[in-house]
Short mmCIF file of C-alpha atoms and ligand atoms in Angstrom, two decimals:
data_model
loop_
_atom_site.label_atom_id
_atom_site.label_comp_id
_atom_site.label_asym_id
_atom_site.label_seq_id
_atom_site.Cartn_x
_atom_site.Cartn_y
_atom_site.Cartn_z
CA UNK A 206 -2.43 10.97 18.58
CA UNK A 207 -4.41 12.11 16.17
CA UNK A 208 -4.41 13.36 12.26
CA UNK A 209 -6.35 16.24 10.35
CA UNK A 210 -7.81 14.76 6.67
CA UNK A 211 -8.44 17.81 4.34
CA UNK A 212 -10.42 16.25 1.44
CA UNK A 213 -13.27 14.64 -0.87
CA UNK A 214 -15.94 13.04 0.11
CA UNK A 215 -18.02 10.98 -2.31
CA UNK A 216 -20.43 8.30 -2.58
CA UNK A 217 -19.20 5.60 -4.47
CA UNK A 218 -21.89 3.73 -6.97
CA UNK A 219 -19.85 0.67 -7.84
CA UNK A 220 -20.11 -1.85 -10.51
CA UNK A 221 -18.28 -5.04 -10.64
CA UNK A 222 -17.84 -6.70 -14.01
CA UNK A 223 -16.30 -9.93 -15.72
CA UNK A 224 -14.07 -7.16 -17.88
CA UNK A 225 -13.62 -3.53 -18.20
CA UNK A 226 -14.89 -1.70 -21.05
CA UNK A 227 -12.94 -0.50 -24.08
CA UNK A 228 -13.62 3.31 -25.18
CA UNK A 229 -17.12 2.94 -26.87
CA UNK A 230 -17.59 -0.64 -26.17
CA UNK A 231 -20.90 -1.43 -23.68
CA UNK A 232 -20.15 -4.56 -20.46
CA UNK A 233 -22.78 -6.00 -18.42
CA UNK A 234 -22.27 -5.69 -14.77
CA UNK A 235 -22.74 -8.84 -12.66
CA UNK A 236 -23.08 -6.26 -9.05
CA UNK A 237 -23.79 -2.97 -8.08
CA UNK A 238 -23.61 -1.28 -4.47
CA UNK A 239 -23.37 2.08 -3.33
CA UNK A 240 -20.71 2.37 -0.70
CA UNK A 241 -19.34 5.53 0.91
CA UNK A 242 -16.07 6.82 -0.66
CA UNK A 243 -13.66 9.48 -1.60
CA UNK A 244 -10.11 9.90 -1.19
CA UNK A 245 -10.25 12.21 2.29
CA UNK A 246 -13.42 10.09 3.81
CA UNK A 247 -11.39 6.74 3.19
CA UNK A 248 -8.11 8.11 4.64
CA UNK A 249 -10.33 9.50 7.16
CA UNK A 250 -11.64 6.35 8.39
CA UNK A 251 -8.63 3.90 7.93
CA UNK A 252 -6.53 6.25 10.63
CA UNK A 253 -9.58 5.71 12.94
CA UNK A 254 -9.61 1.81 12.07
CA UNK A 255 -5.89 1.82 12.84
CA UNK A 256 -5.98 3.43 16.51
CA UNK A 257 -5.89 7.07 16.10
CA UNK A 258 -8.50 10.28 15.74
CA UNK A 259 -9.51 12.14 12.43
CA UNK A 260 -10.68 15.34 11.98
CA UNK A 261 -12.48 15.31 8.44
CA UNK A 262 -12.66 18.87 7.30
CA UNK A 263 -14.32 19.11 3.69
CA UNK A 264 -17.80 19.38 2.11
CA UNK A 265 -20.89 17.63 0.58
CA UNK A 266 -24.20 18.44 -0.42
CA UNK A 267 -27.15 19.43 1.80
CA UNK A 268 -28.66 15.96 -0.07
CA UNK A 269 -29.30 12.47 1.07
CA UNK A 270 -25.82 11.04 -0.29
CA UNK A 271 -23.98 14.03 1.88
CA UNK A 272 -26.10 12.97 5.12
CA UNK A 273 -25.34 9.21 4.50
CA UNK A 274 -21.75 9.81 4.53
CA UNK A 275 -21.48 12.22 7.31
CA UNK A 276 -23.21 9.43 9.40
CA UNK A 277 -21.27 7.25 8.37
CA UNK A 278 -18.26 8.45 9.05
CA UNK A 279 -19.58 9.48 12.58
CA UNK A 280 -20.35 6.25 13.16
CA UNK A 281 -16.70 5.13 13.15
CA UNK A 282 -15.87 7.72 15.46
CA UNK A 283 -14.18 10.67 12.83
CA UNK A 284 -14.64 13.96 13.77
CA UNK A 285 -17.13 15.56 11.28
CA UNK A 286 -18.09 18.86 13.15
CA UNK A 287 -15.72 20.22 9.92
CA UNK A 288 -17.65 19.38 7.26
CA UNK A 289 -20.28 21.72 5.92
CA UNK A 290 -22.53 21.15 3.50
CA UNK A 291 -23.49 22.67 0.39
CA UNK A 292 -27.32 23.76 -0.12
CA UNK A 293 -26.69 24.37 -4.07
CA UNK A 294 -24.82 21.65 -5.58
CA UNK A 295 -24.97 17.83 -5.15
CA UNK A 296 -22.78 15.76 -2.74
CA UNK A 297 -19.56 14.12 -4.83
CA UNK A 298 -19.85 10.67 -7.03
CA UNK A 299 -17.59 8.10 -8.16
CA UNK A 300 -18.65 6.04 -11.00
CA UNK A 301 -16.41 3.15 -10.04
CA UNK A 302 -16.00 0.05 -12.56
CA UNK A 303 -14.42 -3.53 -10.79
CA UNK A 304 -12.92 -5.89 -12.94
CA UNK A 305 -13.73 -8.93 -10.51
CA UNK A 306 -10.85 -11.02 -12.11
CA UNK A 307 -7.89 -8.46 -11.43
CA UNK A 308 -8.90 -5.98 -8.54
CA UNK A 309 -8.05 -3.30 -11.06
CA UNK A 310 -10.58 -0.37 -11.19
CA UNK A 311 -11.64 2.48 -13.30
CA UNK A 312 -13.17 5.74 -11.88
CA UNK A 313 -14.83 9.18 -12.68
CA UNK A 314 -15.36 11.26 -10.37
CA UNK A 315 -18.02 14.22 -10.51
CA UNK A 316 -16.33 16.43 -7.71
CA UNK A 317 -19.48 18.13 -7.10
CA UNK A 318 -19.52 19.72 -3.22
CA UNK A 319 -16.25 18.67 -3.41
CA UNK A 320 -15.36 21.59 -5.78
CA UNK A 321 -16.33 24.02 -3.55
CA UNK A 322 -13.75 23.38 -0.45
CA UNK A 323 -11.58 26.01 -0.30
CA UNK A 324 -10.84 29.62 1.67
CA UNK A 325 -14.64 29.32 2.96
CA UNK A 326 -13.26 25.94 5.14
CA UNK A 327 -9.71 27.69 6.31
CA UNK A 328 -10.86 28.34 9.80
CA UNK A 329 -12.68 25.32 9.95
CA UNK A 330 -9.37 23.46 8.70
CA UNK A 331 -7.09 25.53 11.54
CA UNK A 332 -9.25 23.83 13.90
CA UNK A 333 -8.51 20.71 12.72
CA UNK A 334 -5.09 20.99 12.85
CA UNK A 335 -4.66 22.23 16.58
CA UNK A 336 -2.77 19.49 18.32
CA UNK A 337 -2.39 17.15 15.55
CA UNK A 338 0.56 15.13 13.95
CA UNK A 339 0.01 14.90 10.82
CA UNK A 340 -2.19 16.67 7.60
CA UNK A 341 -3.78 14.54 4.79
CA UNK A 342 -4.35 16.01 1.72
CA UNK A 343 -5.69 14.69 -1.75
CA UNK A 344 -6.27 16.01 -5.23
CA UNK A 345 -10.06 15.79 -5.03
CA UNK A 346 -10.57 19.36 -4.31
CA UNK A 347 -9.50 22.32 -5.94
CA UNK A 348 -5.89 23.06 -6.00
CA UNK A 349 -5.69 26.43 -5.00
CA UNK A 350 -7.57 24.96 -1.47
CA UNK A 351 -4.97 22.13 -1.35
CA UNK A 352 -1.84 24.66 -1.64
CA UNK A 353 -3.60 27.04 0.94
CA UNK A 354 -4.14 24.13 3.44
CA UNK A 355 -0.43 22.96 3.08
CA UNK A 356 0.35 26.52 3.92
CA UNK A 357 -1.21 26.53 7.07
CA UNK A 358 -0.44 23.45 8.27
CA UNK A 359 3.04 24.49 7.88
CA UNK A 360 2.66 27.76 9.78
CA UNK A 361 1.43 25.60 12.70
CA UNK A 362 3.85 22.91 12.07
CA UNK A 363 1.79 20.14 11.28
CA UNK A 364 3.72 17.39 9.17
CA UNK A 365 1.83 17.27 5.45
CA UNK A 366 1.47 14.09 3.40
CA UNK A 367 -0.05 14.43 -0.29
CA UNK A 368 -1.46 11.94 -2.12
CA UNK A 369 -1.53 13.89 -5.75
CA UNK A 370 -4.39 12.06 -6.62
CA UNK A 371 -6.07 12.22 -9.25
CA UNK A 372 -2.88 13.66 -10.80
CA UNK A 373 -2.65 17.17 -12.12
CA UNK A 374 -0.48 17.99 -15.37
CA UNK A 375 1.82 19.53 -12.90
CA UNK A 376 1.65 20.32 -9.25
CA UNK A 377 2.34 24.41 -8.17
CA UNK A 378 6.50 24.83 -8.06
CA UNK A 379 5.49 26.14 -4.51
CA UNK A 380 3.46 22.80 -3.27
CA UNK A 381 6.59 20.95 -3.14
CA UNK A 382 8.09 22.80 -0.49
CA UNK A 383 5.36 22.66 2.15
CA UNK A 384 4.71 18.90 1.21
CA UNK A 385 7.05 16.13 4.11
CA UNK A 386 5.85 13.14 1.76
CA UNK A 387 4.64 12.70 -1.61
CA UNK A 388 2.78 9.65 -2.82
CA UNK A 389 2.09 9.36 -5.98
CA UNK A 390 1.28 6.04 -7.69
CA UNK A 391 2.88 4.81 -11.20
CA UNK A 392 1.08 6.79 -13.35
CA UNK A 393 0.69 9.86 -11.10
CA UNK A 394 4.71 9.57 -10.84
CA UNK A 395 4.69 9.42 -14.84
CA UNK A 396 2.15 12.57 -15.35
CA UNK A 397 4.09 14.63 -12.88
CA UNK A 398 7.64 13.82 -13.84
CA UNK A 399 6.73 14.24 -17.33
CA UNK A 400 8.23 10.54 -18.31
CA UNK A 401 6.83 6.88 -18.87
CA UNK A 402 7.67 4.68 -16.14
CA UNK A 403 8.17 0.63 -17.31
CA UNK A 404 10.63 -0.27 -14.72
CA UNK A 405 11.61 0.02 -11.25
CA UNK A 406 14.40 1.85 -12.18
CA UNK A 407 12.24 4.13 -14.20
CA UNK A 408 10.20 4.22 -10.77
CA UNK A 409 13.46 5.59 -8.52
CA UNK A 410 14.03 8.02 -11.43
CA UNK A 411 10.99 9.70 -10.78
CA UNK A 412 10.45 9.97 -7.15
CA UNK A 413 14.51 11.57 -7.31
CA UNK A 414 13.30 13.74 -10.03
CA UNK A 415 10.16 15.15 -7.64
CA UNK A 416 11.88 15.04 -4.87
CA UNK A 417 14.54 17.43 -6.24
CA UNK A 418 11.66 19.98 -6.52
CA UNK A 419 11.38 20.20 -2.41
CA UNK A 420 9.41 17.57 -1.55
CA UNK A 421 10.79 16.13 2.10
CA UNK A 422 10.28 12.25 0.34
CA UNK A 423 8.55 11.17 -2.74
CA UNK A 424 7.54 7.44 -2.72
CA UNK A 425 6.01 5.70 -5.76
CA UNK A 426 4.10 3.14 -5.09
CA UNK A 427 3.58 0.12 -7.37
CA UNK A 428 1.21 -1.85 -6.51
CA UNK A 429 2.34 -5.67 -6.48
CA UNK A 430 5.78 -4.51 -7.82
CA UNK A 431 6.35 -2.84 -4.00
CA UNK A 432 7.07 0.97 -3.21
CA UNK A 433 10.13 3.26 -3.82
CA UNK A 434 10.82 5.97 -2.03
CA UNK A 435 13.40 8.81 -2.33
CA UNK A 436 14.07 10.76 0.60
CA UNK A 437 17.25 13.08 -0.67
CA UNK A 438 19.62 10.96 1.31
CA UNK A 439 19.48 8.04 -0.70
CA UNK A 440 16.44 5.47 -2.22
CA UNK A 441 14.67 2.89 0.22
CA UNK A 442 13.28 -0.03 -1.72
CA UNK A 443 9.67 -0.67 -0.10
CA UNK A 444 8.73 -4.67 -0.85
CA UNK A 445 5.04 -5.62 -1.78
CA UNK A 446 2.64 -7.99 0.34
CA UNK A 447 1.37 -10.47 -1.65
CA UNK A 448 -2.46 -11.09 -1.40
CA UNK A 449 -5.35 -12.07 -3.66
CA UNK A 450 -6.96 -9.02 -4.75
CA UNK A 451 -10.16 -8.72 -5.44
CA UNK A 452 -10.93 -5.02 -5.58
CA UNK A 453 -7.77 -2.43 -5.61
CA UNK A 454 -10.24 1.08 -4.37
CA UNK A 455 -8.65 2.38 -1.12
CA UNK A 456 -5.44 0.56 -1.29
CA UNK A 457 -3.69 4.17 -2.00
CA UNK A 458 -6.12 5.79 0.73
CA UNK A 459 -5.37 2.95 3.18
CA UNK A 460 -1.50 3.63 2.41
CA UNK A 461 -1.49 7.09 3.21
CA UNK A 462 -3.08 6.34 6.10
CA UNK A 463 -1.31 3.75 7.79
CA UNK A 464 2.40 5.58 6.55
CA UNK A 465 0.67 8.71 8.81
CA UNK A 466 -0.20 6.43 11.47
CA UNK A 467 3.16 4.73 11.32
CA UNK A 468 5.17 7.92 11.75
CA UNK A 469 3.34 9.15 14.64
CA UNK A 470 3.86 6.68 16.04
CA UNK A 471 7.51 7.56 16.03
CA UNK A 472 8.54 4.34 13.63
CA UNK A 473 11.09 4.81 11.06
CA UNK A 474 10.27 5.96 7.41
CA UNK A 475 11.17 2.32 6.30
CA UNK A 476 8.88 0.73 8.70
CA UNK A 477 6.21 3.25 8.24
CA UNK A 478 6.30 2.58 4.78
CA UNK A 479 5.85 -1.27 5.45
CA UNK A 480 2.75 -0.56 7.34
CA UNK A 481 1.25 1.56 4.17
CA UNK A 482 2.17 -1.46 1.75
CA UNK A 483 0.60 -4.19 4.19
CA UNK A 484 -2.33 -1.73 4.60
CA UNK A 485 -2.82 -1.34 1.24
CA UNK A 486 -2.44 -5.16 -0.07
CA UNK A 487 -5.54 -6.10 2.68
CA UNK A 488 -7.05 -3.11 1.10
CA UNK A 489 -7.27 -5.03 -2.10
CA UNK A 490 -8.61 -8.47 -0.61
CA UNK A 491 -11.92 -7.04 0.23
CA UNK A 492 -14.55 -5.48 -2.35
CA UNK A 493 -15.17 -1.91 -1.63
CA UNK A 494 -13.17 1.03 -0.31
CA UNK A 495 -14.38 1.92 3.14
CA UNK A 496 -15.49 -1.98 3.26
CA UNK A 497 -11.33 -3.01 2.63
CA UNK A 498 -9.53 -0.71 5.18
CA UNK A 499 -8.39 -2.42 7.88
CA UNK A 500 -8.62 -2.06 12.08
CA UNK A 501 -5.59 -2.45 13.83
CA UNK A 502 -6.22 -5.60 14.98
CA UNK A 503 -6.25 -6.97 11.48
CA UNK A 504 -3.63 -4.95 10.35
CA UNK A 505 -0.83 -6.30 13.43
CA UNK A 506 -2.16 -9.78 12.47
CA UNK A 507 -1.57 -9.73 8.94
CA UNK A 508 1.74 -8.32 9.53
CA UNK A 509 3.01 -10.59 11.92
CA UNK A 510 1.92 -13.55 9.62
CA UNK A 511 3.01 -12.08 6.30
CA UNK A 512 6.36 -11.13 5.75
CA UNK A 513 7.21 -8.59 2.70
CA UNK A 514 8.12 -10.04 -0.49
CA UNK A 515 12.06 -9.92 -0.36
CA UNK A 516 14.50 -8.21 1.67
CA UNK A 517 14.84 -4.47 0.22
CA UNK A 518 17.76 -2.45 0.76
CA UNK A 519 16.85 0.59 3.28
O1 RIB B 23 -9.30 6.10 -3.71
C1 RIB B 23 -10.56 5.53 -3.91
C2 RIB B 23 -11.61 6.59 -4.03
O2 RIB B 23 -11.38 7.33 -5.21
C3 RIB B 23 -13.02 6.08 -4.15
O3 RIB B 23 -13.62 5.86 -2.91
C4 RIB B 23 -13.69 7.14 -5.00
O4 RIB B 23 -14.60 7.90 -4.29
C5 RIB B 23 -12.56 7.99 -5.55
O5 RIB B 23 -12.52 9.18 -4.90
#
């Protein structure tokens, strides 16, 4: 089985710190590394770690950061043949900023090659998709390439998750339609829906509210507070994992990835959606994205020694 990942790649320079900074205020840093990242190279790689192939189709520089991550992501067995690279602007970075106490995370991204995916990488993306199950998409390159990929994989009926992140003001009326599974964090949920959410009700309210616009499912995930999900046909309530985390980059890559992996598989949506929350809480316990996702092995292990949180109604 395998999956098609249409997406950024970046290199990540990461700091970790004792406390995030305030606008205008100035931390020290206590680590830095520079690990390979980006939303589509992290989903990439976590369906490889979990059993299945990846076709990567995106872009990065022609530029020492865009050869390090095309290796690297050979080296775990991904399919790169799809990803070009750029001779006139620099591969994608991600300033990203640790807080070692909570896990929690701040990042910029400078989209760089990134920003230039679009109809140039159609052909290379219908190769991709021959055969597969299932199309990844992010909101790390440009949304007019993210609505045009959608569009295709539809035409060849290839089942399209979207992670709309980082979130747009609004995603194109049309997206919804072509999307089987939205998966928007909290505050991707809020920006889209156009509401603060506080509460797990507040949560449901919004993945209805996007689903209504055509999405197949919306789920919201929450991070220790679980996942919800609205599929059109009523709400499943998605339990957290708990865990010590130690570095929350990748959990919502790892998500996507194992909720692909899990359908594909030919599991329910419920259990699928297990398998993206367990993913994503061993995400958290290790530092670094790529460095986090887990292999199958680890994943069945964790699973079958951890049980969910509570018992959710699904
Ligand atoms: O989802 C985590 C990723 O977001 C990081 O690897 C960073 O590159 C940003 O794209």
């Amino acid at each position: 089985m395998s999956m098609c990942i249409f997406g950024s790649l970046n290199m990540d320079l990461v700091i970790r710190t004792l406390q995030l900074p305030l606008p205008g205020e100035t931390v020290q840093g206590r680590e830095f590394e520079t690990i390979p990242g980006g939303k589509g190279a992290n989903q990439a790689i976590a369906v490889q770690r979990l059993g299945h192939s990846a076709h990567m189709v995106g872009r990065v520089g022609d530029d020492p950061h865009g050869q390090e991550l095309v290796a690297h992501l050979a080296r775990e067995g991904v399919e790169v043949s799809g990803i070009s690279a750029s001779p006139l602007i620099p591969t994608g970075v991600a300033m990203v900023i640790v807080d070692e106490a909570s896990g929690d995370n701040q990042i910029v991204v400078f989209a760089g090659a990134n920003s230039l995916v679009g109809a140039g990488d159609l052909d290379q993306l219908r190769t991709g998709l021959a055969g597969v199950d299932m199309l990844l998409l992010q909101m790390e390159i440009p949304m007019p390439a993210v609505v045009a990929a959608a569009r295709l994989a539809k035409e060849m009926g290839v089942k399209v998750i979207l992670d709309p992140a980082p979130a747009p003001v609004a995603l194109p009326d049309e997206l919804y339609g072509l999307v089987d599974i939205l998966t928007p964090n909290q505050t991707e949920a809020s920006r889209l829906a156009g509401f603060n959410i506080n509460t797990p009700t507040g949560a449901q309210r919004a993945a209805e509210k996007l689903q209504r616009l055509g999405a197949g499912a919306v789920v919201v995930t929450l991070g220790e507070a679980g996942a919800c999900c609205a599929t059109g046909d009523g709400v499943l309530q998605i339990p957290p994992f708990s865990v010590l985390g130690i570095d929350a980059t990748g959990a919502g890559d790892a998500f996507n990835a194992a909720l692909a992996v899990g359908l594909a598989e030919g599991n329910s949506l419920y259990e699928s959606l297990i398998w993206g929350s367990a993913s994503g809480a061993l995400t958290v316990t290790k530092a670094g994205a790529q460095n986090g996702l887990p292999t199958r092995g680890e994943l069945e292990e964790f699973m079958s020694t951890h049980v969910a949180d509570d018992t959710a109604s699904h």
